[in-house]
Amino acid sequence: MFLPTFLSRMGLQKKIILYVLLGMALNLSFFTFLAMRSINESISEITQGRLTIAEQAARYLDRNFQQSLDLLERTASLEPSDLHQDDGPKSARMMLKDLYHYSGIFSGGIVLINTGGTVLLTEPYSPQTIGSNVLELPYINTILLSGRGGIAGPVASLVNQRAALSLTTPLRDSAGRISGVIIGYIDLTQPSLADLIQPLAPGKTGYAQIIDMNGTILASTSAERLFERSDHGGRFAALISERKTMVGTCHDCHHVGGNQARSEELLAFAPLSTVPWGVTIQQSEEEAFAPTKRFQWQMLAFGIIALLSAILLAWATTRSVVHPLNALTVAAHRITAGQLDGQLTVGGADEIGRLSRAFEEMRGRLKRSREEIEAWNRELENRVKQRTRELAALLEIAMTLTTSFDLETLFAKVLERAVDAFDVADAGALFLYDPEKEALVAKSSLGYQVEPLSQARLKPGEAIVGKTFQAGQAMLYCTPRDVALAIENMSSENQILFERARTGLRQPQSAICAPLQAHDGSSGCLLLINLRQPGAFQPEDLQLLQAIAAHIAIVLENARLLKEASQAKAWEEADRLKSEFLMAISHDLLTPLTSIKASTDLLLAEKADGFSEAEAKLLHNISRNTERLKGLVADLLDMAWLQSRQVNLRLEPLDLKQVIGDVSELFKPLMVAKEQTLDLALSLTLLPVRADRRRVEQILTNLLSNAHRYTPRGGSIRIAAHAGDGDIIVQVSDTGPGIPLAEREHIFMKFYRGRRAKTAPRGGTGLGLSIAKAIVELHGGRIWLGDETEQGTTIFFTLPQGGDDESPGSR
């Protein structure tokens, strides 16, 4: 259903193209199948034919060598007496002449040797050889010892010393004893051996070779590589050793003649049986398979004729597609090879045209991208060089910053290094912000006179330095106009001072300025000036100047921290002395205060009726204020002991519920008098704590005292306790005024009394919470405020559950 619907929606032209293409595909598939099968059969027949020829050639050579050897054996019928005649063995000489001239194969000569290895005769005649002893030659020594003839080679001919194949046979007397050796040499340098395989060379490009066991070419119909090692020497040696044949094709593995070019060849190999040699027949594939290719072309021609009508019908449409695609393919290959300069000119408004335009756009983008990458590489290289220079300058500046603690000396040295780091910098100045004067003041300069310049006071936002300080980032002024616009808001007093500071110098042509960035803002600015040319400073210089400024800011910050550390140490020492003073004065005050209180109470008890109303009131005031002074002195003494960590905690298991209940009972009368309610919310599973009972009561007393004092009449107070992670958490809450956010961090400081203390009917000493904090920390706990800030206050503290006898605060 889908295909008919699809075809019905297609136009006629598209249908014709579709049908033609389908027909062409079917016909070409059929003819391709036939052609490939025919080609494969032809190739198989040709390769098998080459192997058959090679095998026949090997058998032919075997027969020739065997016949030559037989010829030698048939002529080896001399008697020992013939070999020792004074006039030379005439019969032997004639035999050698006849054998040499009429056999035609022993082109390397024939030699007659006696059993002692002495050369008796040679043909052709070689006087330098006759009479020599050649028994040391392996192939001669072997035949004399074994008594069997054979074929060896290549060896040097005893007649002419040329490379030759030796055919040897022993001479025997009538009794069968060896009486000598006759050797026939087949000259390998002469065409006699090559003539045997000359008819085997097929076609124009074919050639035949005889290969020995070592892969050496002994004979060839193409003599250029005679006695050289064959390209397949190792493989041929293995085939000779295994007596196997081989046929196949080799691609790009053979020299053609003396050239370095390579060819694709058809190769057949067959080993000989008489000698460890082999015959190869080689021919270029192009020539060997020429009949097959002709057959292929004939098949293709037949297919073309059969499809000519369809091709002519589709030509008009296919040409418009194939031609642009070929152009696109060529362009793609050029782009793949990195050639992005050639422009693609395929036109048209159809899909191919749009594709070609998109392809051309892609080529243009690739070209631009490559140019950009090359430009980026050059820029990157320049930046690496620049950064290397900058790092060297920063290293030198960093080393300078560690050479002295005198800031004025450091600023002068660093400014000098900064100017040296920029080749285009002619002058510079270092400004620091003075909070008291609310202005930037020059602390060091180079190229400017220090005295007039140091009197200038630049406000934030004024001129180059003020604008950079206000912006908090490095700024660049490239032209004299930029510099002039930047300093036009400078006050007249500062302008006069700057003019006096640069007497004799030109107007700045360009400038660069960076802030000294610290953790809490800018602490100053570093300014560099060029007096020679506009545009001397570049945007990339901002980073280096900012890095130098950052180093200076670090030095300033370290100096500030060092000063603060010194002050903190002094404050710590003062606090220690104060604590010692409080401990001493508290001891001295406690005794007279106790005596005064006791005396006053005694007078009131014994002579209450003897005093007037005014005297009695005065004594009551003395007693009450003495009690308050005793409490204050006791708190001071406790605080001093707690801070000195000289408190001995008597740790024991405590039932915290009982302790909280006992302390609460003490405060109930006070709370009833003020119409306050006290609510206890203690967990039923509350575990014991290990703590000093008196100190825990002191913590609860201080917290409840504060809650009672600051909770208004009719308010409520709540004490809760529950188990935490390894400790007990206790909270004391009230409904009094909350603690503002600004006061929360100071609430546990000594003598601190916040906004709540001013609203209380009777303020405390400001030591209660600080004492409670110290005791909690001695027990290894912690104390903190709840989150309320507007209404009510909650204070939490923890005590450790059970445990060892020793705790962090025990002594």
PDB file of N, CA and C in Angstrom, residues 66-79 82-83 89-103 106 110-112 121 167-173 179-184:
ATOM      1  N   GLN A  66      70.706 -33.553 -16.444  1.00  0.00           N
ATOM      2  CA  GLN A  66      70.936 -34.988 -16.323  1.00  0.00           C
ATOM      3  C   GLN A  66      71.580 -35.539 -17.582  1.00  0.00           C
ATOM      4  N   GLN A  67      71.111 -35.020 -18.752  1.00  0.00           N
ATOM      5  CA  GLN A  67      71.721 -35.478 -20.010  1.00  0.00           C
ATOM      6  C   GLN A  67      73.190 -35.076 -20.079  1.00  0.00           C
ATOM      7  N   SER A  68      73.486 -33.827 -19.638  1.00  0.00           N
ATOM      8  CA  SER A  68      74.883 -33.378 -19.643  1.00  0.00           C
ATOM      9  C   SER A  68      75.713 -34.229 -18.702  1.00  0.00           C
ATOM     10  N   LEU A  69      75.118 -34.552 -17.553  1.00  0.00           N
ATOM     11  CA  LEU A  69      75.840 -35.387 -16.600  1.00  0.00           C
ATOM     12  C   LEU A  69      76.031 -36.795 -17.167  1.00  0.00           C
ATOM     13  N   ASP A  70      75.000 -37.289 -17.833  1.00  0.00           N
ATOM     14  CA  ASP A  70      75.120 -38.609 -18.455  1.00  0.00           C
ATOM     15  C   ASP A  70      76.177 -38.605 -19.550  1.00  0.00           C
ATOM     16  N   LEU A  71      76.226 -37.476 -20.313  1.00  0.00           N
ATOM     17  CA  LEU A  71      77.222 -37.362 -21.363  1.00  0.00           C
ATOM     18  C   LEU A  71      78.627 -37.458 -20.782  1.00  0.00           C
ATOM     19  N   LEU A  72      78.828 -36.777 -19.640  1.00  0.00           N
ATOM     20  CA  LEU A  72      80.131 -36.861 -18.992  1.00  0.00           C
ATOM     21  C   LEU A  72      80.422 -38.288 -18.534  1.00  0.00           C
ATOM     22  N   GLU A  73      79.400 -38.948 -17.994  1.00  0.00           N
ATOM     23  CA  GLU A  73      79.598 -40.307 -17.493  1.00  0.00           C
ATOM     24  C   GLU A  73      79.885 -41.284 -18.639  1.00  0.00           C
ATOM     25  N   ARG A  74      79.254 -41.064 -19.794  1.00  0.00           N
ATOM     26  CA  ARG A  74      79.490 -41.962 -20.929  1.00  0.00           C
ATOM     27  C   ARG A  74      80.890 -41.778 -21.495  1.00  0.00           C
ATOM     28  N   THR A  75      81.414 -40.559 -21.423  1.00  0.00           N
ATOM     29  CA  THR A  75      82.748 -40.293 -21.965  1.00  0.00           C
ATOM     30  C   THR A  75      83.855 -40.603 -20.963  1.00  0.00           C
ATOM     31  N   ALA A  76      83.441 -40.891 -19.703  1.00  0.00           N
ATOM     32  CA  ALA A  76      84.454 -41.144 -18.662  1.00  0.00           C
ATOM     33  C   ALA A  76      84.847 -42.625 -18.697  1.00  0.00           C
ATOM     34  N   SER A  77      85.540 -43.064 -19.809  1.00  0.00           N
ATOM     35  CA  SER A  77      85.917 -44.488 -19.952  1.00  0.00           C
ATOM     36  C   SER A  77      87.420 -44.633 -20.175  1.00  0.00           C
ATOM     37  N   LEU A  78      88.181 -43.675 -19.723  1.00  0.00           N
ATOM     38  CA  LEU A  78      89.627 -43.713 -19.915  1.00  0.00           C
ATOM     39  C   LEU A  78      90.269 -44.702 -18.949  1.00  0.00           C
ATOM     40  N   GLU A  79      91.335 -45.296 -19.412  1.00  0.00           N
ATOM     41  CA  GLU A  79      92.111 -46.178 -18.561  1.00  0.00           C
ATOM     42  C   GLU A  79      93.157 -45.364 -17.799  1.00  0.00           C
ATOM     43  N   ASP A  82      96.174 -44.217 -19.758  1.00  0.00           N
ATOM     44  CA  ASP A  82      95.992 -43.095 -20.695  1.00  0.00           C
ATOM     45  C   ASP A  82      96.206 -41.758 -20.023  1.00  0.00           C
ATOM     46  N   LEU A  83      96.047 -41.707 -18.714  1.00  0.00           N
ATOM     47  CA  LEU A  83      96.159 -40.421 -18.021  1.00  0.00           C
ATOM     48  C   LEU A  83      97.611 -40.056 -17.731  1.00  0.00           C
ATOM     49  N   PRO A  89      97.661 -37.707 -22.587  1.00  0.00           N
ATOM     50  CA  PRO A  89      96.682 -38.713 -22.999  1.00  0.00           C
ATOM     51  C   PRO A  89      95.930 -38.215 -24.214  1.00  0.00           C
ATOM     52  N   LYS A  90      96.334 -38.706 -25.327  1.00  0.00           N
ATOM     53  CA  LYS A  90      95.747 -38.241 -26.589  1.00  0.00           C
ATOM     54  C   LYS A  90      94.271 -38.528 -26.636  1.00  0.00           C
ATOM     55  N   SER A  91      93.947 -39.712 -26.199  1.00  0.00           N
ATOM     56  CA  SER A  91      92.523 -40.047 -26.244  1.00  0.00           C
ATOM     57  C   SER A  91      91.740 -39.137 -25.321  1.00  0.00           C
ATOM     58  N   ALA A  92      92.301 -38.775 -24.172  1.00  0.00           N
ATOM     59  CA  ALA A  92      91.606 -37.890 -23.243  1.00  0.00           C
ATOM     60  C   ALA A  92      91.481 -36.497 -23.831  1.00  0.00           C
ATOM     61  N   ARG A  93      92.578 -36.007 -24.491  1.00  0.00           N
ATOM     62  CA  ARG A  93      92.520 -34.665 -25.062  1.00  0.00           C
ATOM     63  C   ARG A  93      91.469 -34.614 -26.157  1.00  0.00           C
ATOM     64  N   MET A  94      91.428 -35.619 -26.992  1.00  0.00           N
ATOM     65  CA  MET A  94      90.455 -35.635 -28.076  1.00  0.00           C
ATOM     66  C   MET A  94      89.042 -35.733 -27.515  1.00  0.00           C
ATOM     67  N   MET A  95      88.912 -36.518 -26.471  1.00  0.00           N
ATOM     68  CA  MET A  95      87.579 -36.672 -25.882  1.00  0.00           C
ATOM     69  C   MET A  95      87.078 -35.317 -25.333  1.00  0.00           C
ATOM     70  N   LEU A  96      87.997 -34.599 -24.659  1.00  0.00           N
ATOM     71  CA  LEU A  96      87.587 -33.304 -24.094  1.00  0.00           C
ATOM     72  C   LEU A  96      87.251 -32.318 -25.199  1.00  0.00           C
ATOM     73  N   LYS A  97      88.038 -32.320 -26.303  1.00  0.00           N
ATOM     74  CA  LYS A  97      87.743 -31.410 -27.409  1.00  0.00           C
ATOM     75  C   LYS A  97      86.370 -31.705 -27.980  1.00  0.00           C
ATOM     76  N   ASP A  98      86.134 -33.008 -28.246  1.00  0.00           N
ATOM     77  CA  ASP A  98      84.845 -33.364 -28.833  1.00  0.00           C
ATOM     78  C   ASP A  98      83.701 -32.975 -27.896  1.00  0.00           C
ATOM     79  N   LEU A  99      83.891 -33.274 -26.612  1.00  0.00           N
ATOM     80  CA  LEU A  99      82.827 -32.986 -25.644  1.00  0.00           C
ATOM     81  C   LEU A  99      82.568 -31.482 -25.539  1.00  0.00           C
ATOM     82  N   TYR A 100      83.630 -30.681 -25.589  1.00  0.00           N
ATOM     83  CA  TYR A 100      83.484 -29.223 -25.448  1.00  0.00           C
ATOM     84  C   TYR A 100      82.822 -28.607 -26.668  1.00  0.00           C
ATOM     85  N   HIS A 101      83.278 -29.057 -27.880  1.00  0.00           N
ATOM     86  CA  HIS A 101      82.783 -28.396 -29.094  1.00  0.00           C
ATOM     87  C   HIS A 101      81.414 -28.883 -29.519  1.00  0.00           C
ATOM     88  N   TYR A 102      81.124 -30.131 -29.274  1.00  0.00           N
ATOM     89  CA  TYR A 102      79.872 -30.667 -29.819  1.00  0.00           C
ATOM     90  C   TYR A 102      78.737 -30.703 -28.803  1.00  0.00           C
ATOM     91  N   SER A 103      79.059 -30.616 -27.511  1.00  0.00           N
ATOM     92  CA  SER A 103      77.945 -30.635 -26.540  1.00  0.00           C
ATOM     93  C   SER A 103      77.214 -29.299 -26.517  1.00  0.00           C
ATOM     94  N   PHE A 106      78.782 -26.934 -22.202  1.00  0.00           N
ATOM     95  CA  PHE A 106      79.873 -26.687 -21.261  1.00  0.00           C
ATOM     96  C   PHE A 106      80.668 -25.468 -21.696  1.00  0.00           C
ATOM     97  N   ILE A 110      86.045 -27.663 -19.780  1.00  0.00           N
ATOM     98  CA  ILE A 110      86.048 -29.023 -19.241  1.00  0.00           C
ATOM     99  C   ILE A 110      87.429 -29.281 -18.668  1.00  0.00           C
ATOM    100  N   VAL A 111      87.473 -29.920 -17.490  1.00  0.00           N
ATOM    101  CA  VAL A 111      88.731 -30.135 -16.774  1.00  0.00           C
ATOM    102  C   VAL A 111      88.830 -31.609 -16.420  1.00  0.00           C
ATOM    103  N   LEU A 112      90.080 -32.129 -16.567  1.00  0.00           N
ATOM    104  CA  LEU A 112      90.359 -33.507 -16.184  1.00  0.00           C
ATOM    105  C   LEU A 112      91.335 -33.486 -15.022  1.00  0.00           C
ATOM    106  N   LEU A 121      94.309 -31.921 -17.722  1.00  0.00           N
ATOM    107  CA  LEU A 121      93.922 -31.336 -19.011  1.00  0.00           C
ATOM    108  C   LEU A 121      92.805 -30.345 -18.793  1.00  0.00           C
ATOM    109  N   LEU A 167      79.364 -29.789 -13.340  1.00  0.00           N
ATOM    110  CA  LEU A 167      78.844 -31.151 -13.470  1.00  0.00           C
ATOM    111  C   LEU A 167      80.050 -32.095 -13.397  1.00  0.00           C
ATOM    112  N   THR A 168      80.103 -32.911 -12.376  1.00  0.00           N
ATOM    113  CA  THR A 168      81.289 -33.752 -12.127  1.00  0.00           C
ATOM    114  C   THR A 168      80.889 -35.218 -12.180  1.00  0.00           C
ATOM    115  N   THR A 169      81.851 -36.034 -12.694  1.00  0.00           N
ATOM    116  CA  THR A 169      81.659 -37.488 -12.680  1.00  0.00           C
ATOM    117  C   THR A 169      83.028 -38.139 -12.509  1.00  0.00           C
ATOM    118  N   PRO A 170      83.136 -39.228 -11.761  1.00  0.00           N
ATOM    119  CA  PRO A 170      84.445 -39.863 -11.556  1.00  0.00           C
ATOM    120  C   PRO A 170      84.818 -40.762 -12.740  1.00  0.00           C
ATOM    121  N   LEU A 171      86.095 -40.873 -12.951  1.00  0.00           N
ATOM    122  CA  LEU A 171      86.626 -41.810 -13.945  1.00  0.00           C
ATOM    123  C   LEU A 171      87.027 -43.099 -13.227  1.00  0.00           C
ATOM    124  N   ARG A 172      86.640 -44.215 -13.780  1.00  0.00           N
ATOM    125  CA  ARG A 172      86.925 -45.506 -13.137  1.00  0.00           C
ATOM    126  C   ARG A 172      87.695 -46.413 -14.132  1.00  0.00           C
ATOM    127  N   ASP A 173      88.561 -47.231 -13.548  1.00  0.00           N
ATOM    128  CA  ASP A 173      89.307 -48.188 -14.379  1.00  0.00           C
ATOM    129  C   ASP A 173      88.473 -49.455 -14.540  1.00  0.00           C
ATOM    130  N   SER A 179      89.879 -43.401 -10.976  1.00  0.00           N
ATOM    131  CA  SER A 179      91.181 -43.044 -11.537  1.00  0.00           C
ATOM    132  C   SER A 179      91.298 -41.550 -11.816  1.00  0.00           C
ATOM    133  N   GLY A 180      90.240 -40.813 -11.629  1.00  0.00           N
ATOM    134  CA  GLY A 180      90.277 -39.372 -11.867  1.00  0.00           C
ATOM    135  C   GLY A 180      88.877 -38.803 -11.845  1.00  0.00           C
ATOM    136  N   VAL A 181      88.784 -37.502 -12.185  1.00  0.00           N
ATOM    137  CA  VAL A 181      87.499 -36.787 -12.195  1.00  0.00           C
ATOM    138  C   VAL A 181      87.455 -35.922 -13.441  1.00  0.00           C
ATOM    139  N   ILE A 182      86.308 -35.943 -14.106  1.00  0.00           N
ATOM    140  CA  ILE A 182      86.092 -35.054 -15.238  1.00  0.00           C
ATOM    141  C   ILE A 182      84.985 -34.073 -14.844  1.00  0.00           C
ATOM    142  N   ILE A 183      85.260 -32.798 -15.095  1.00  0.00           N
ATOM    143  CA  ILE A 183      84.347 -31.721 -14.676  1.00  0.00           C
ATOM    144  C   ILE A 183      83.970 -30.907 -15.894  1.00  0.00           C
ATOM    145  N   GLY A 184      82.679 -30.702 -16.095  1.00  0.00           N
ATOM    146  CA  GLY A 184      82.185 -29.796 -17.125  1.00  0.00           C
ATOM    147  C   GLY A 184      81.531 -28.591 -16.478  1.00  0.00           C
TER     148      GLY A 184
END
